[in-house]
CSV table of C-alpha atoms and ligand atoms in Angstrom, one decimal:
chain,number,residue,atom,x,y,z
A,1,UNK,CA,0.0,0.0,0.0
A,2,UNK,CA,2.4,2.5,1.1
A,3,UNK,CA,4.8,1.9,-2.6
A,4,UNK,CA,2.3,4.4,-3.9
A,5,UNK,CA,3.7,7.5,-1.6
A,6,UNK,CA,5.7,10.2,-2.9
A,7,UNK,CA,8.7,11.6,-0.5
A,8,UNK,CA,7.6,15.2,0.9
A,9,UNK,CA,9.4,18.6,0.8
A,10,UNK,CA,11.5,19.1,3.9
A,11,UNK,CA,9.9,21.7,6.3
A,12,UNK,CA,10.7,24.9,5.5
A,13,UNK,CA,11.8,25.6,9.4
A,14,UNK,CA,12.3,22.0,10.8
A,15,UNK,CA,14.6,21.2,8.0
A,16,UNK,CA,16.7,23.6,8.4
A,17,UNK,CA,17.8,22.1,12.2
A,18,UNK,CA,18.7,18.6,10.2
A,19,UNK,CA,21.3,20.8,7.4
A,20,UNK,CA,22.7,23.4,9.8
A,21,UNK,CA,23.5,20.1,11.8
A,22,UNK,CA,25.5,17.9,9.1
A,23,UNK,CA,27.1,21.1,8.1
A,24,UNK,CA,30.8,20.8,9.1
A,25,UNK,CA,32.3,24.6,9.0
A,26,UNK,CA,32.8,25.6,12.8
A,27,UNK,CA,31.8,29.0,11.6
A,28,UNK,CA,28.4,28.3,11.0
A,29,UNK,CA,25.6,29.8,12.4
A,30,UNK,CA,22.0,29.3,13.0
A,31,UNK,CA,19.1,31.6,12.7
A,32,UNK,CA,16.4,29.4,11.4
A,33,UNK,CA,14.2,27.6,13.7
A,34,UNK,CA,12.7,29.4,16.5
A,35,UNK,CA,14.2,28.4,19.8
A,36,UNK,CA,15.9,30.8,22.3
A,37,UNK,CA,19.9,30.4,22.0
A,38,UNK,CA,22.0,32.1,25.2
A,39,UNK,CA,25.4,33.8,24.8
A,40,UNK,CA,27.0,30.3,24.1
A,41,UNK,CA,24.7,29.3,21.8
A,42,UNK,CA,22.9,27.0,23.9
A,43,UNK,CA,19.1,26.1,24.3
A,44,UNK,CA,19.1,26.3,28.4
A,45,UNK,CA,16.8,24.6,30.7
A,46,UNK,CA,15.6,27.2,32.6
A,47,UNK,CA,16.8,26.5,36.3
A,48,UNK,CA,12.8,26.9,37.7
A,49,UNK,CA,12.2,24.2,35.3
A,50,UNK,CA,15.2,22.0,37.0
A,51,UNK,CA,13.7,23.3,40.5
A,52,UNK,CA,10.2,22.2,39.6
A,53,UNK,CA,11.1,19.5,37.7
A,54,UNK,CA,13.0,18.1,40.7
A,55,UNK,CA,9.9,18.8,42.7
A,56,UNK,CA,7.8,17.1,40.1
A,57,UNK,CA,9.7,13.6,40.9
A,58,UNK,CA,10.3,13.8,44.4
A,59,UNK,CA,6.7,14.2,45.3
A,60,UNK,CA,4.5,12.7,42.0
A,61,UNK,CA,2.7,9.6,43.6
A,62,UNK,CA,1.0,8.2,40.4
A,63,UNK,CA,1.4,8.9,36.1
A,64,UNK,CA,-2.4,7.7,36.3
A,65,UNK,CA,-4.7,9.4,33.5
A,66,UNK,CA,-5.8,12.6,34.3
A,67,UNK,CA,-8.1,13.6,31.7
A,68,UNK,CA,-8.9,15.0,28.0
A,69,UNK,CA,-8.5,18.4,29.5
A,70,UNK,CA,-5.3,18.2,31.2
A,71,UNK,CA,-4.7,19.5,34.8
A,72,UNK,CA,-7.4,21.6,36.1
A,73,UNK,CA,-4.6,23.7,38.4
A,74,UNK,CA,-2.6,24.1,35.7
A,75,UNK,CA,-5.4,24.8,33.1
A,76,UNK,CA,-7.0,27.6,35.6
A,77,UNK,CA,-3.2,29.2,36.1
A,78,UNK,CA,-2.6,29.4,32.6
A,79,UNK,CA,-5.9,31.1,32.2
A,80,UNK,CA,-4.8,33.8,35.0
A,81,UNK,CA,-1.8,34.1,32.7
A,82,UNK,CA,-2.9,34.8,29.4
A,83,UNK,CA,-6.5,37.1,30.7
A,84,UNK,CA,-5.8,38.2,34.1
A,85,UNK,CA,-9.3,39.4,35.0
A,86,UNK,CA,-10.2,40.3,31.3
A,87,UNK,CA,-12.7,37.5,30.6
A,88,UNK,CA,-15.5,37.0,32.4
A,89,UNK,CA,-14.9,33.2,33.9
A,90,UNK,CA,-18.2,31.8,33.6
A,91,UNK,CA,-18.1,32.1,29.5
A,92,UNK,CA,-14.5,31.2,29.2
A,93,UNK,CA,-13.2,27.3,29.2
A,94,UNK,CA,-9.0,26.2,28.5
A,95,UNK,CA,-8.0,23.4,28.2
A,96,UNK,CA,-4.4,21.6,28.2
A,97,UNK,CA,-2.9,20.6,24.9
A,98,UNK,CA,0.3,19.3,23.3
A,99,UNK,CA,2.4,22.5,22.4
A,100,UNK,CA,0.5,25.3,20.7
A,101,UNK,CA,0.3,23.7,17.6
A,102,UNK,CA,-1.6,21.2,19.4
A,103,UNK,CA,-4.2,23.7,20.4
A,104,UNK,CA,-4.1,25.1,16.7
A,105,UNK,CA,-5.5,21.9,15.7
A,106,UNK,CA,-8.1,21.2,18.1
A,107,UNK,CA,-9.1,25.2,17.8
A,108,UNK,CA,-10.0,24.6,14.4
A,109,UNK,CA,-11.4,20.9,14.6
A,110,UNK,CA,-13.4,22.4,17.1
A,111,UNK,CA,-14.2,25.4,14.9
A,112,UNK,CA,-15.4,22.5,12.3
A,113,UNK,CA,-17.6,20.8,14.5
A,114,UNK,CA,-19.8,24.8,15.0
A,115,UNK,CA,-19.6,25.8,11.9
A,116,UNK,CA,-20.0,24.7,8.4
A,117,UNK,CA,-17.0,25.4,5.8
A,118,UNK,CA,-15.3,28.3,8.4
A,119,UNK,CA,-12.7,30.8,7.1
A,120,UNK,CA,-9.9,31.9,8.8
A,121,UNK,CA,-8.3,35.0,7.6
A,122,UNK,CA,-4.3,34.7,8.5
A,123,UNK,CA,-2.1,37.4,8.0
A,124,UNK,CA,0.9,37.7,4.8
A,125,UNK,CA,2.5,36.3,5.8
A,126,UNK,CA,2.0,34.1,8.9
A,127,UNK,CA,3.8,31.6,10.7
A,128,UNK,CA,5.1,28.9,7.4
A,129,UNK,CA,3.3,26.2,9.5
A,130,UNK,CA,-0.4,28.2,10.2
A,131,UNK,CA,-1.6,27.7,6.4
A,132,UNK,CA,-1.1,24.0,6.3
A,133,UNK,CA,-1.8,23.1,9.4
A,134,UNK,CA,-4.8,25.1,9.9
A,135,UNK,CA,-5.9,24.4,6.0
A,136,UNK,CA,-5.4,20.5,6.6
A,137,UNK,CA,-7.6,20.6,9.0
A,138,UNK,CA,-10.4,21.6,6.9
A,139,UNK,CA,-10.3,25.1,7.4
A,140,UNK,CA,-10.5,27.6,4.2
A,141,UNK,CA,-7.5,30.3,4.9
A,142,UNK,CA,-7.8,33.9,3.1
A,143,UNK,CA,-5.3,36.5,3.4
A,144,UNK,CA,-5.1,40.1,5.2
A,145,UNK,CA,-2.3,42.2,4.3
A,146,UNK,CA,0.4,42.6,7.3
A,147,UNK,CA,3.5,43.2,6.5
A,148,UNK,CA,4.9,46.0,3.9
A,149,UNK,CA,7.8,44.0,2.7
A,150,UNK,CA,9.5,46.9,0.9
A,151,UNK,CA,8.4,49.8,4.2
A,152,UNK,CA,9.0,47.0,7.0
A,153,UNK,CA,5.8,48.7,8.5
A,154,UNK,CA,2.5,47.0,9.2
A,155,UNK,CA,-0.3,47.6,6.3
A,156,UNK,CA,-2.7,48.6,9.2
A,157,UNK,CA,-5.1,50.9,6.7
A,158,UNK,CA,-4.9,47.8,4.1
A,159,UNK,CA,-5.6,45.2,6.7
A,160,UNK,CA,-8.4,47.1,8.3
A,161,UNK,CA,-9.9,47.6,4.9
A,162,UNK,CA,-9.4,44.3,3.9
A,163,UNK,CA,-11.2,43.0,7.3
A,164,UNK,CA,-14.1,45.4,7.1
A,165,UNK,CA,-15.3,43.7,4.1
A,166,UNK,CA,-14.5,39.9,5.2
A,167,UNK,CA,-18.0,38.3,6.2
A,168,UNK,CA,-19.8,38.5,8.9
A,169,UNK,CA,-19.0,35.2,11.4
A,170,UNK,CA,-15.4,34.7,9.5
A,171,UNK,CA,-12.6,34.1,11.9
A,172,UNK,CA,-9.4,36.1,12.2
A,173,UNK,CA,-5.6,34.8,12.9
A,174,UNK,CA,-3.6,37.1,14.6
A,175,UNK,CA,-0.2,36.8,16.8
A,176,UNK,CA,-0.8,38.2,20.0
A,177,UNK,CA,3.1,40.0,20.1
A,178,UNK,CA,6.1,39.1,18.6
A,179,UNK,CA,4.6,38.2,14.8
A,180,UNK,CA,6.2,35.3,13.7
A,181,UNK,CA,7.7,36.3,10.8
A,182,UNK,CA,8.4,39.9,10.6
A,183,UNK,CA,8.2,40.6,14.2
A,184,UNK,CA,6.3,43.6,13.8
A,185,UNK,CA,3.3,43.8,16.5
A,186,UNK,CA,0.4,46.7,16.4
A,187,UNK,CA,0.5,49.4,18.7
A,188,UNK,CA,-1.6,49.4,21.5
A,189,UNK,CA,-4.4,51.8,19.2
A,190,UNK,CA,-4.0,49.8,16.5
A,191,UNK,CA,-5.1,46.3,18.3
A,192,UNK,CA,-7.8,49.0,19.7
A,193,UNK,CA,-8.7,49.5,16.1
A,194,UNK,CA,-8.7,46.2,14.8
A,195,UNK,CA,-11.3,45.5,17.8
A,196,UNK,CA,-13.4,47.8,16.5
A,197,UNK,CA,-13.5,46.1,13.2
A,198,UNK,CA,-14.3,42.8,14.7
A,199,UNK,CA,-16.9,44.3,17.0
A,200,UNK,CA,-18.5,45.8,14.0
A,201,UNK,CA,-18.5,42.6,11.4
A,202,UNK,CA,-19.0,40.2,14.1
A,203,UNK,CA,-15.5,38.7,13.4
A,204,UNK,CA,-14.2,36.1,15.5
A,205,UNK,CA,-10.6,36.4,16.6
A,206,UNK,CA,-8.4,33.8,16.9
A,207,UNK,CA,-5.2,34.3,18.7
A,208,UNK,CA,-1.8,32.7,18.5
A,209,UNK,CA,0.0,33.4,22.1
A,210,UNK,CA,3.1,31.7,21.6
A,211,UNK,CA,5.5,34.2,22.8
A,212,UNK,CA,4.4,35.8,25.8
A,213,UNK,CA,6.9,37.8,27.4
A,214,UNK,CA,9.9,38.0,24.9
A,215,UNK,CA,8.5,41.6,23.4
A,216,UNK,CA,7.5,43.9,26.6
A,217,UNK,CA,6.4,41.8,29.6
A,218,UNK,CA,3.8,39.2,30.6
A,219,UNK,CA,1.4,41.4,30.5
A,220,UNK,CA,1.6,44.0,28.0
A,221,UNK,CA,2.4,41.2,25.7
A,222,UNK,CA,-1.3,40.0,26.4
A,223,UNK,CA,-2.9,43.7,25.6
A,224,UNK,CA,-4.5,42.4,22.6
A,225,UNK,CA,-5.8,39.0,24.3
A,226,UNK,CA,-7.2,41.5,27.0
A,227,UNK,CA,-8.8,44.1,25.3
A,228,UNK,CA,-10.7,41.8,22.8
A,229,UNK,CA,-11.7,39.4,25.6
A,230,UNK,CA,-13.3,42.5,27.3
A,231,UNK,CA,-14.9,43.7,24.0
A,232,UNK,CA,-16.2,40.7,22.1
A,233,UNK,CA,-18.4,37.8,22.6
A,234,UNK,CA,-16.5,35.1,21.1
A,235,UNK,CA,-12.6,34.3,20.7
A,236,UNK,CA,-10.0,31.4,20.5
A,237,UNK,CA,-6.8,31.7,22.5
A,238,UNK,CA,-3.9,29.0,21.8
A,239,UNK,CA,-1.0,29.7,23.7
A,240,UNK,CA,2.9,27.5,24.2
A,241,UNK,CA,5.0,27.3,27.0
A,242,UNK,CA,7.7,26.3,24.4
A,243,UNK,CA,9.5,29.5,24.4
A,244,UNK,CA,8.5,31.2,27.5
A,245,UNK,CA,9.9,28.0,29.7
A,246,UNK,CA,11.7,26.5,27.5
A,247,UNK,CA,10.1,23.0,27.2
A,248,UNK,CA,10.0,23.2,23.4
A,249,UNK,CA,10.0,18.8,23.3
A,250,UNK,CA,7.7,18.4,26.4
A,251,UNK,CA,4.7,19.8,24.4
A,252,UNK,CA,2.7,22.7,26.6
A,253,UNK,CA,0.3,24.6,25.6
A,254,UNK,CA,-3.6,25.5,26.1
A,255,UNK,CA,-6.6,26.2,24.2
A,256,UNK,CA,-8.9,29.2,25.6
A,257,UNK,CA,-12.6,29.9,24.1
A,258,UNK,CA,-14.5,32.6,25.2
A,259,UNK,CA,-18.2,31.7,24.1
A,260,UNK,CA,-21.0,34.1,24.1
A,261,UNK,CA,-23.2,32.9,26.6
A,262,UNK,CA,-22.5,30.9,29.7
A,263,UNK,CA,-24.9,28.5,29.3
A,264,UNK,CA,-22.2,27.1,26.0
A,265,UNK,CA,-19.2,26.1,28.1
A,266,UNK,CA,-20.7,23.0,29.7
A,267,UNK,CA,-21.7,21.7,25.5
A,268,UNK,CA,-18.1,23.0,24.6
A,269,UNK,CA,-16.3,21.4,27.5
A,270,UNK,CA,-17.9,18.0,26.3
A,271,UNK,CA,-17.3,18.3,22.6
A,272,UNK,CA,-13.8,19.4,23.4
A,273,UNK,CA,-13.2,16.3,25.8
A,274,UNK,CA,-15.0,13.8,23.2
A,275,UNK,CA,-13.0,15.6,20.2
A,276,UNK,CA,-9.3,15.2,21.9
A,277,UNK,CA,-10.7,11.8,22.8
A,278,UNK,CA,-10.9,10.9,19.3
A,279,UNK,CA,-7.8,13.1,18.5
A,280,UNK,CA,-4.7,11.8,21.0
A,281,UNK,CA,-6.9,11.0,24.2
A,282,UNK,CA,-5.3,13.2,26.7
A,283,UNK,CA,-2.4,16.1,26.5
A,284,UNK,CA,1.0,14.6,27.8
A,285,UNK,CA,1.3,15.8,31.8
A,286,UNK,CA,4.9,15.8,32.6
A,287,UNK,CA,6.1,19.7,31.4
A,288,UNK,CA,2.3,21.0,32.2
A,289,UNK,CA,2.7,19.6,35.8
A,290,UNK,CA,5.8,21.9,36.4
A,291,UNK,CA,4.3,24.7,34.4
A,292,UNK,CA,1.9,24.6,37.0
A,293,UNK,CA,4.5,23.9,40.4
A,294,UNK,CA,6.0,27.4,38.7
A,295,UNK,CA,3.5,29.5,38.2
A,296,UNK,CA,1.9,28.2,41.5
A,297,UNK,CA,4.7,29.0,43.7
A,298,UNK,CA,5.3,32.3,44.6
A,299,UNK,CA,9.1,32.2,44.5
A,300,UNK,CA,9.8,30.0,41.5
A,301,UNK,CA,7.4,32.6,39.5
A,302,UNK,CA,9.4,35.5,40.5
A,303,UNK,CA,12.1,33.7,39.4
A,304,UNK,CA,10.7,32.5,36.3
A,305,UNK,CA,9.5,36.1,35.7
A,306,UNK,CA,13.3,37.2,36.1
A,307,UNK,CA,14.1,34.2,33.8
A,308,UNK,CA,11.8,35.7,30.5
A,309,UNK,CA,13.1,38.8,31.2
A,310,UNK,CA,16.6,38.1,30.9
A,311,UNK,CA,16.0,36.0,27.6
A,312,UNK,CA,14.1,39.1,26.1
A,313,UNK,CA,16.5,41.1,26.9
A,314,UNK,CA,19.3,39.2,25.4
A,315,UNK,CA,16.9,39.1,22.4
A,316,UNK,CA,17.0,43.0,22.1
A,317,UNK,CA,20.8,43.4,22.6
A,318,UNK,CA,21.4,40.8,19.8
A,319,UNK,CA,19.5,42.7,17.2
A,320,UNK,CA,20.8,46.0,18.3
A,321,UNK,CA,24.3,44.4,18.4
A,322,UNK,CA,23.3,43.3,14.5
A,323,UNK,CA,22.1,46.9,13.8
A,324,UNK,CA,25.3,48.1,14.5
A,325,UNK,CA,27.9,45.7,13.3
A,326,UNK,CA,25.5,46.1,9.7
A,327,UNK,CA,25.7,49.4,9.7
A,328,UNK,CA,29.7,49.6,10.0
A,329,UNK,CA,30.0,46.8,7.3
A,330,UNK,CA,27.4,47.9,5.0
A,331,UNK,CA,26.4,51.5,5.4
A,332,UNK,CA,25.2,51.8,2.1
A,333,UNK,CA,22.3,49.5,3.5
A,334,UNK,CA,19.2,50.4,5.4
A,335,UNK,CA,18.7,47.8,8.5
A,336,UNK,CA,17.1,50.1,10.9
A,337,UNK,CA,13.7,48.2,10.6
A,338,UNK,CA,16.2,45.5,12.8
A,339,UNK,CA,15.5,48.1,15.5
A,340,UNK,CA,11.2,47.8,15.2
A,341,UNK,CA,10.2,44.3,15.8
A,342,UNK,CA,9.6,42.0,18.8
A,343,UNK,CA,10.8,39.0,19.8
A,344,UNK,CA,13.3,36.3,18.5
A,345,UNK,CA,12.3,37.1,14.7
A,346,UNK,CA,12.3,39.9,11.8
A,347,UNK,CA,13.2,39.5,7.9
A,348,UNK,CA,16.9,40.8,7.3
A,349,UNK,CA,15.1,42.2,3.9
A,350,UNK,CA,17.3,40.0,1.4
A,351,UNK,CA,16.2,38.0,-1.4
A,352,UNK,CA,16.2,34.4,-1.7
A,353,UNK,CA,19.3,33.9,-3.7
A,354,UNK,CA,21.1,35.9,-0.9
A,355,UNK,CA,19.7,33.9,1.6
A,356,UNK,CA,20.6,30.2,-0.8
A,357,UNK,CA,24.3,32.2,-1.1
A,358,UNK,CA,24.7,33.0,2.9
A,359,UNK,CA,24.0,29.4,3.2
A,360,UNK,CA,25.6,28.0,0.8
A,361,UNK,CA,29.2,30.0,0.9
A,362,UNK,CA,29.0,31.3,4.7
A,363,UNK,CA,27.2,28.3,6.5
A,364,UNK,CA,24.3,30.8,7.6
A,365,UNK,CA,21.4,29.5,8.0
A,366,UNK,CA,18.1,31.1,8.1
A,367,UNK,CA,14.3,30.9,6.0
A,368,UNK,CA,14.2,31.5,2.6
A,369,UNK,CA,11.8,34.5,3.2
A,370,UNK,CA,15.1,36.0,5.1
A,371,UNK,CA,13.0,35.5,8.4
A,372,UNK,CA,16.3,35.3,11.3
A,373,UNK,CA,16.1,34.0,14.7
A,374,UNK,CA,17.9,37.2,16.3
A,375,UNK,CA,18.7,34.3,19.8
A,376,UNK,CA,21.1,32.6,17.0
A,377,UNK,CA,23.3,36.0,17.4
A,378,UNK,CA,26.5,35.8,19.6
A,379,UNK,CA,29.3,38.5,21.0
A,380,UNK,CA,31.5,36.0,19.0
A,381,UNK,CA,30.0,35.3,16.0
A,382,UNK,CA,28.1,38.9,15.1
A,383,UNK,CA,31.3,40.3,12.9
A,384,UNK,CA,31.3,37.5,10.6
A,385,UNK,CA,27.8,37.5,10.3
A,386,UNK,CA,27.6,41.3,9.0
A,387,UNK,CA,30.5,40.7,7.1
A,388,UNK,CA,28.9,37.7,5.3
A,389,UNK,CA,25.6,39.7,4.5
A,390,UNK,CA,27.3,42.3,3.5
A,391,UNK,CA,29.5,40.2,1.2
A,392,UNK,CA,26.2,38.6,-0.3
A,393,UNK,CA,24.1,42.6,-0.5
B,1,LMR,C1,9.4,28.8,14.4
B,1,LMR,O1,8.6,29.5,13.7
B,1,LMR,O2,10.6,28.6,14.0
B,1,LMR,C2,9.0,28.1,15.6
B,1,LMR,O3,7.7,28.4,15.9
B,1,LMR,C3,9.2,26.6,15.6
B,1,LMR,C4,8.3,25.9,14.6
B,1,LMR,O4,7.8,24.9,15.0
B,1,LMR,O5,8.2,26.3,13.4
């Protein structure tokens, strides 16, 4: 049966890991897939994940099933998280789910289940793994202009204009901060704006939280979460702890659905359960369970707090320490957009064949679309990186 299969593409992200891998020059560097990198290059465990972690085994009794829906403590603190006090509780359910791709795909088989043929409208361009994950599902994706490729500015008139005339009921992608590619977010009255829109054509937002923390803080970085959840009936919420506490392979994430009356939750909550039933049975526990000893424990979350602030930090000096070694090696060469966006990512703004010759001659790896991962930076390895892009301009 399986002769008949044809051999796939290699991700366009995940791919990238494998070749910078087999790749033998000591010089080369990695600014593809998203993962935070410290000054030595490495993907730390956080030390509250160690702590907890070490918790976690000294005091688990049982790995008996929990549930479809994951730990309730957890669930509830992760709710805090993301909403604060935004949403009123009684119409709002989350749920525990495998990474945030995870809750992407539940989010929309769930969205299948309400609704017949839904549309999402994503953003161009999105996250390279939103379209087919979210379209393989069964979901039809259109597109709202985002990003001004040629400006490095967001298209806010185009996308509002673009929104005010998608239909009534459609639902709406959007990154909550750090955009994953460009790394461009909305101010604060433009996410104000874009509410209004979906206030006005009914619009359902569906939100993609899977960086909280690495552009302002915990809580700024949930503005837009907020402010919809305290303006609109209806929303979806998937967020990761991938990034935030570094559990990339355990899998961590949620699903949050505000629903417009409280008298849904109780339906949801059982189509949820019966759908992740069908889907993978239950979320895995282990990195939710010290998730939960963190954020539960007033000293390890003050840590942990002190823990996404240093990794945003080192974030921001890595792209201003870009900025400037780019504008001493190629000054004839505008990078300052560098300088505007959020979080590990932004497009360096060179073409493909740049990109295919950075690789190929300088062992720099990064997206075709020029998307970098800014953690991949280094004291060490910054010079030869601006000298290499500058070779290639
Ligand atoms: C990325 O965009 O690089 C990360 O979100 C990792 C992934 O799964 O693609």
């Amino acid at each position: 049966m399986f002769e008949s299969l044809q051999p796939m593409p290699a991700d366009a992200i995940l791919g990238l890991i494998v070749e910078h891998r087999n790749d033998p020059r000591p010089e080369k560097i990695d600014l593809g897939v998203g993962v935070y990198r410290d000054a030595s290059g490495q993907t730390p465990v956080p030390d509250t994940v160690k702590q907890a972690e070490k918790r976690l085994l000294a005091t688990q009794s049982s790995k008996a099933y929990i549930g479809t829906a994951g730990d309730a403590l957890f669930n509830a603190s992760m709710q805090a998280l993301t909403f604060d006090a935004a949403a009123p509780d009684d119409r709002l359910i989350t749920i525990q789910t495998p990474g945030g791709s995870g809750s992407l795909r539940v989010a929309a088989g769930i969205v299948l289940r309400a609704k017949e043929n839904p549309t999402v409208w994503v953003s161009t361009p999105t996250w390279a793994n939103h379209e087919p994950l979210l379209g393989g599902a069964g979901m039809t994706l259109k597109e709202y202009p985002y990003y001004d490729r040629h400006g490095h500015v967001i298209q806010i008139d185009a996308m509002l204009e673009t929104l005010r005339a998608a239909p009534k009921g459609d639902l709406v992608l959007f990154h909550a901060c750090c955009h994953n590619p460009s790394g461009l977010d909305p101010s604060v009255e433009q996410w104000r704006a874009i509410t209004d829109v979906l206030l006005e054509r009914e619009l359902v937002p569906f939100i993609d939280l899977a960086y909280q923390g690495f552009a302002k803080n915990l809580d700024d970085d949930a503005f837009a979460i907020r402010h919809m959840a305290s303006h609109l009936p209806e929303m979806i919420v998937t967020s990761s702890c991938s990034k935030n506490f570094g559990l990339y392979r355990d899998r961590v994430g949620t699903l949050s659905v505000l629903v417009a009356s409280a008298a849904t939750v109780p339906i949801l909550a059982s189509q949820l359960s019966h759908y992740v039933r069908t889907l993978y049975s239950m979320p895995p526990d282990h990195g939710a369970a010290i998730v939960s000893i963190i954020l539960n424990d007033d000293d390890l979350r003050a840590q942990w707090i002190g823990e996404v602030s240093e990794m945003r930090d080192r974030i921001h000096d890595m792209r201003a320490l870009l900025s400037d070694a780019l504008k001493a090696k190629a000054p004839d060469h505008d990078f300052s957009h560098l300088l505007r966006a959020n979080g590990m990512f932004c497009f360096l703004g060179v073409t493909a064949e740049q990109v295919a010759r950075l690789k190929k001659d300088y062992g720099i790896y990064m997206v075709d679309s020029s998307r970098i991962n800014v953690a991949g930076i280094t004291a060490e390895n910054v010079d030869y990186l601006a000298s290499s892009i500058a070779a290639v301009l």
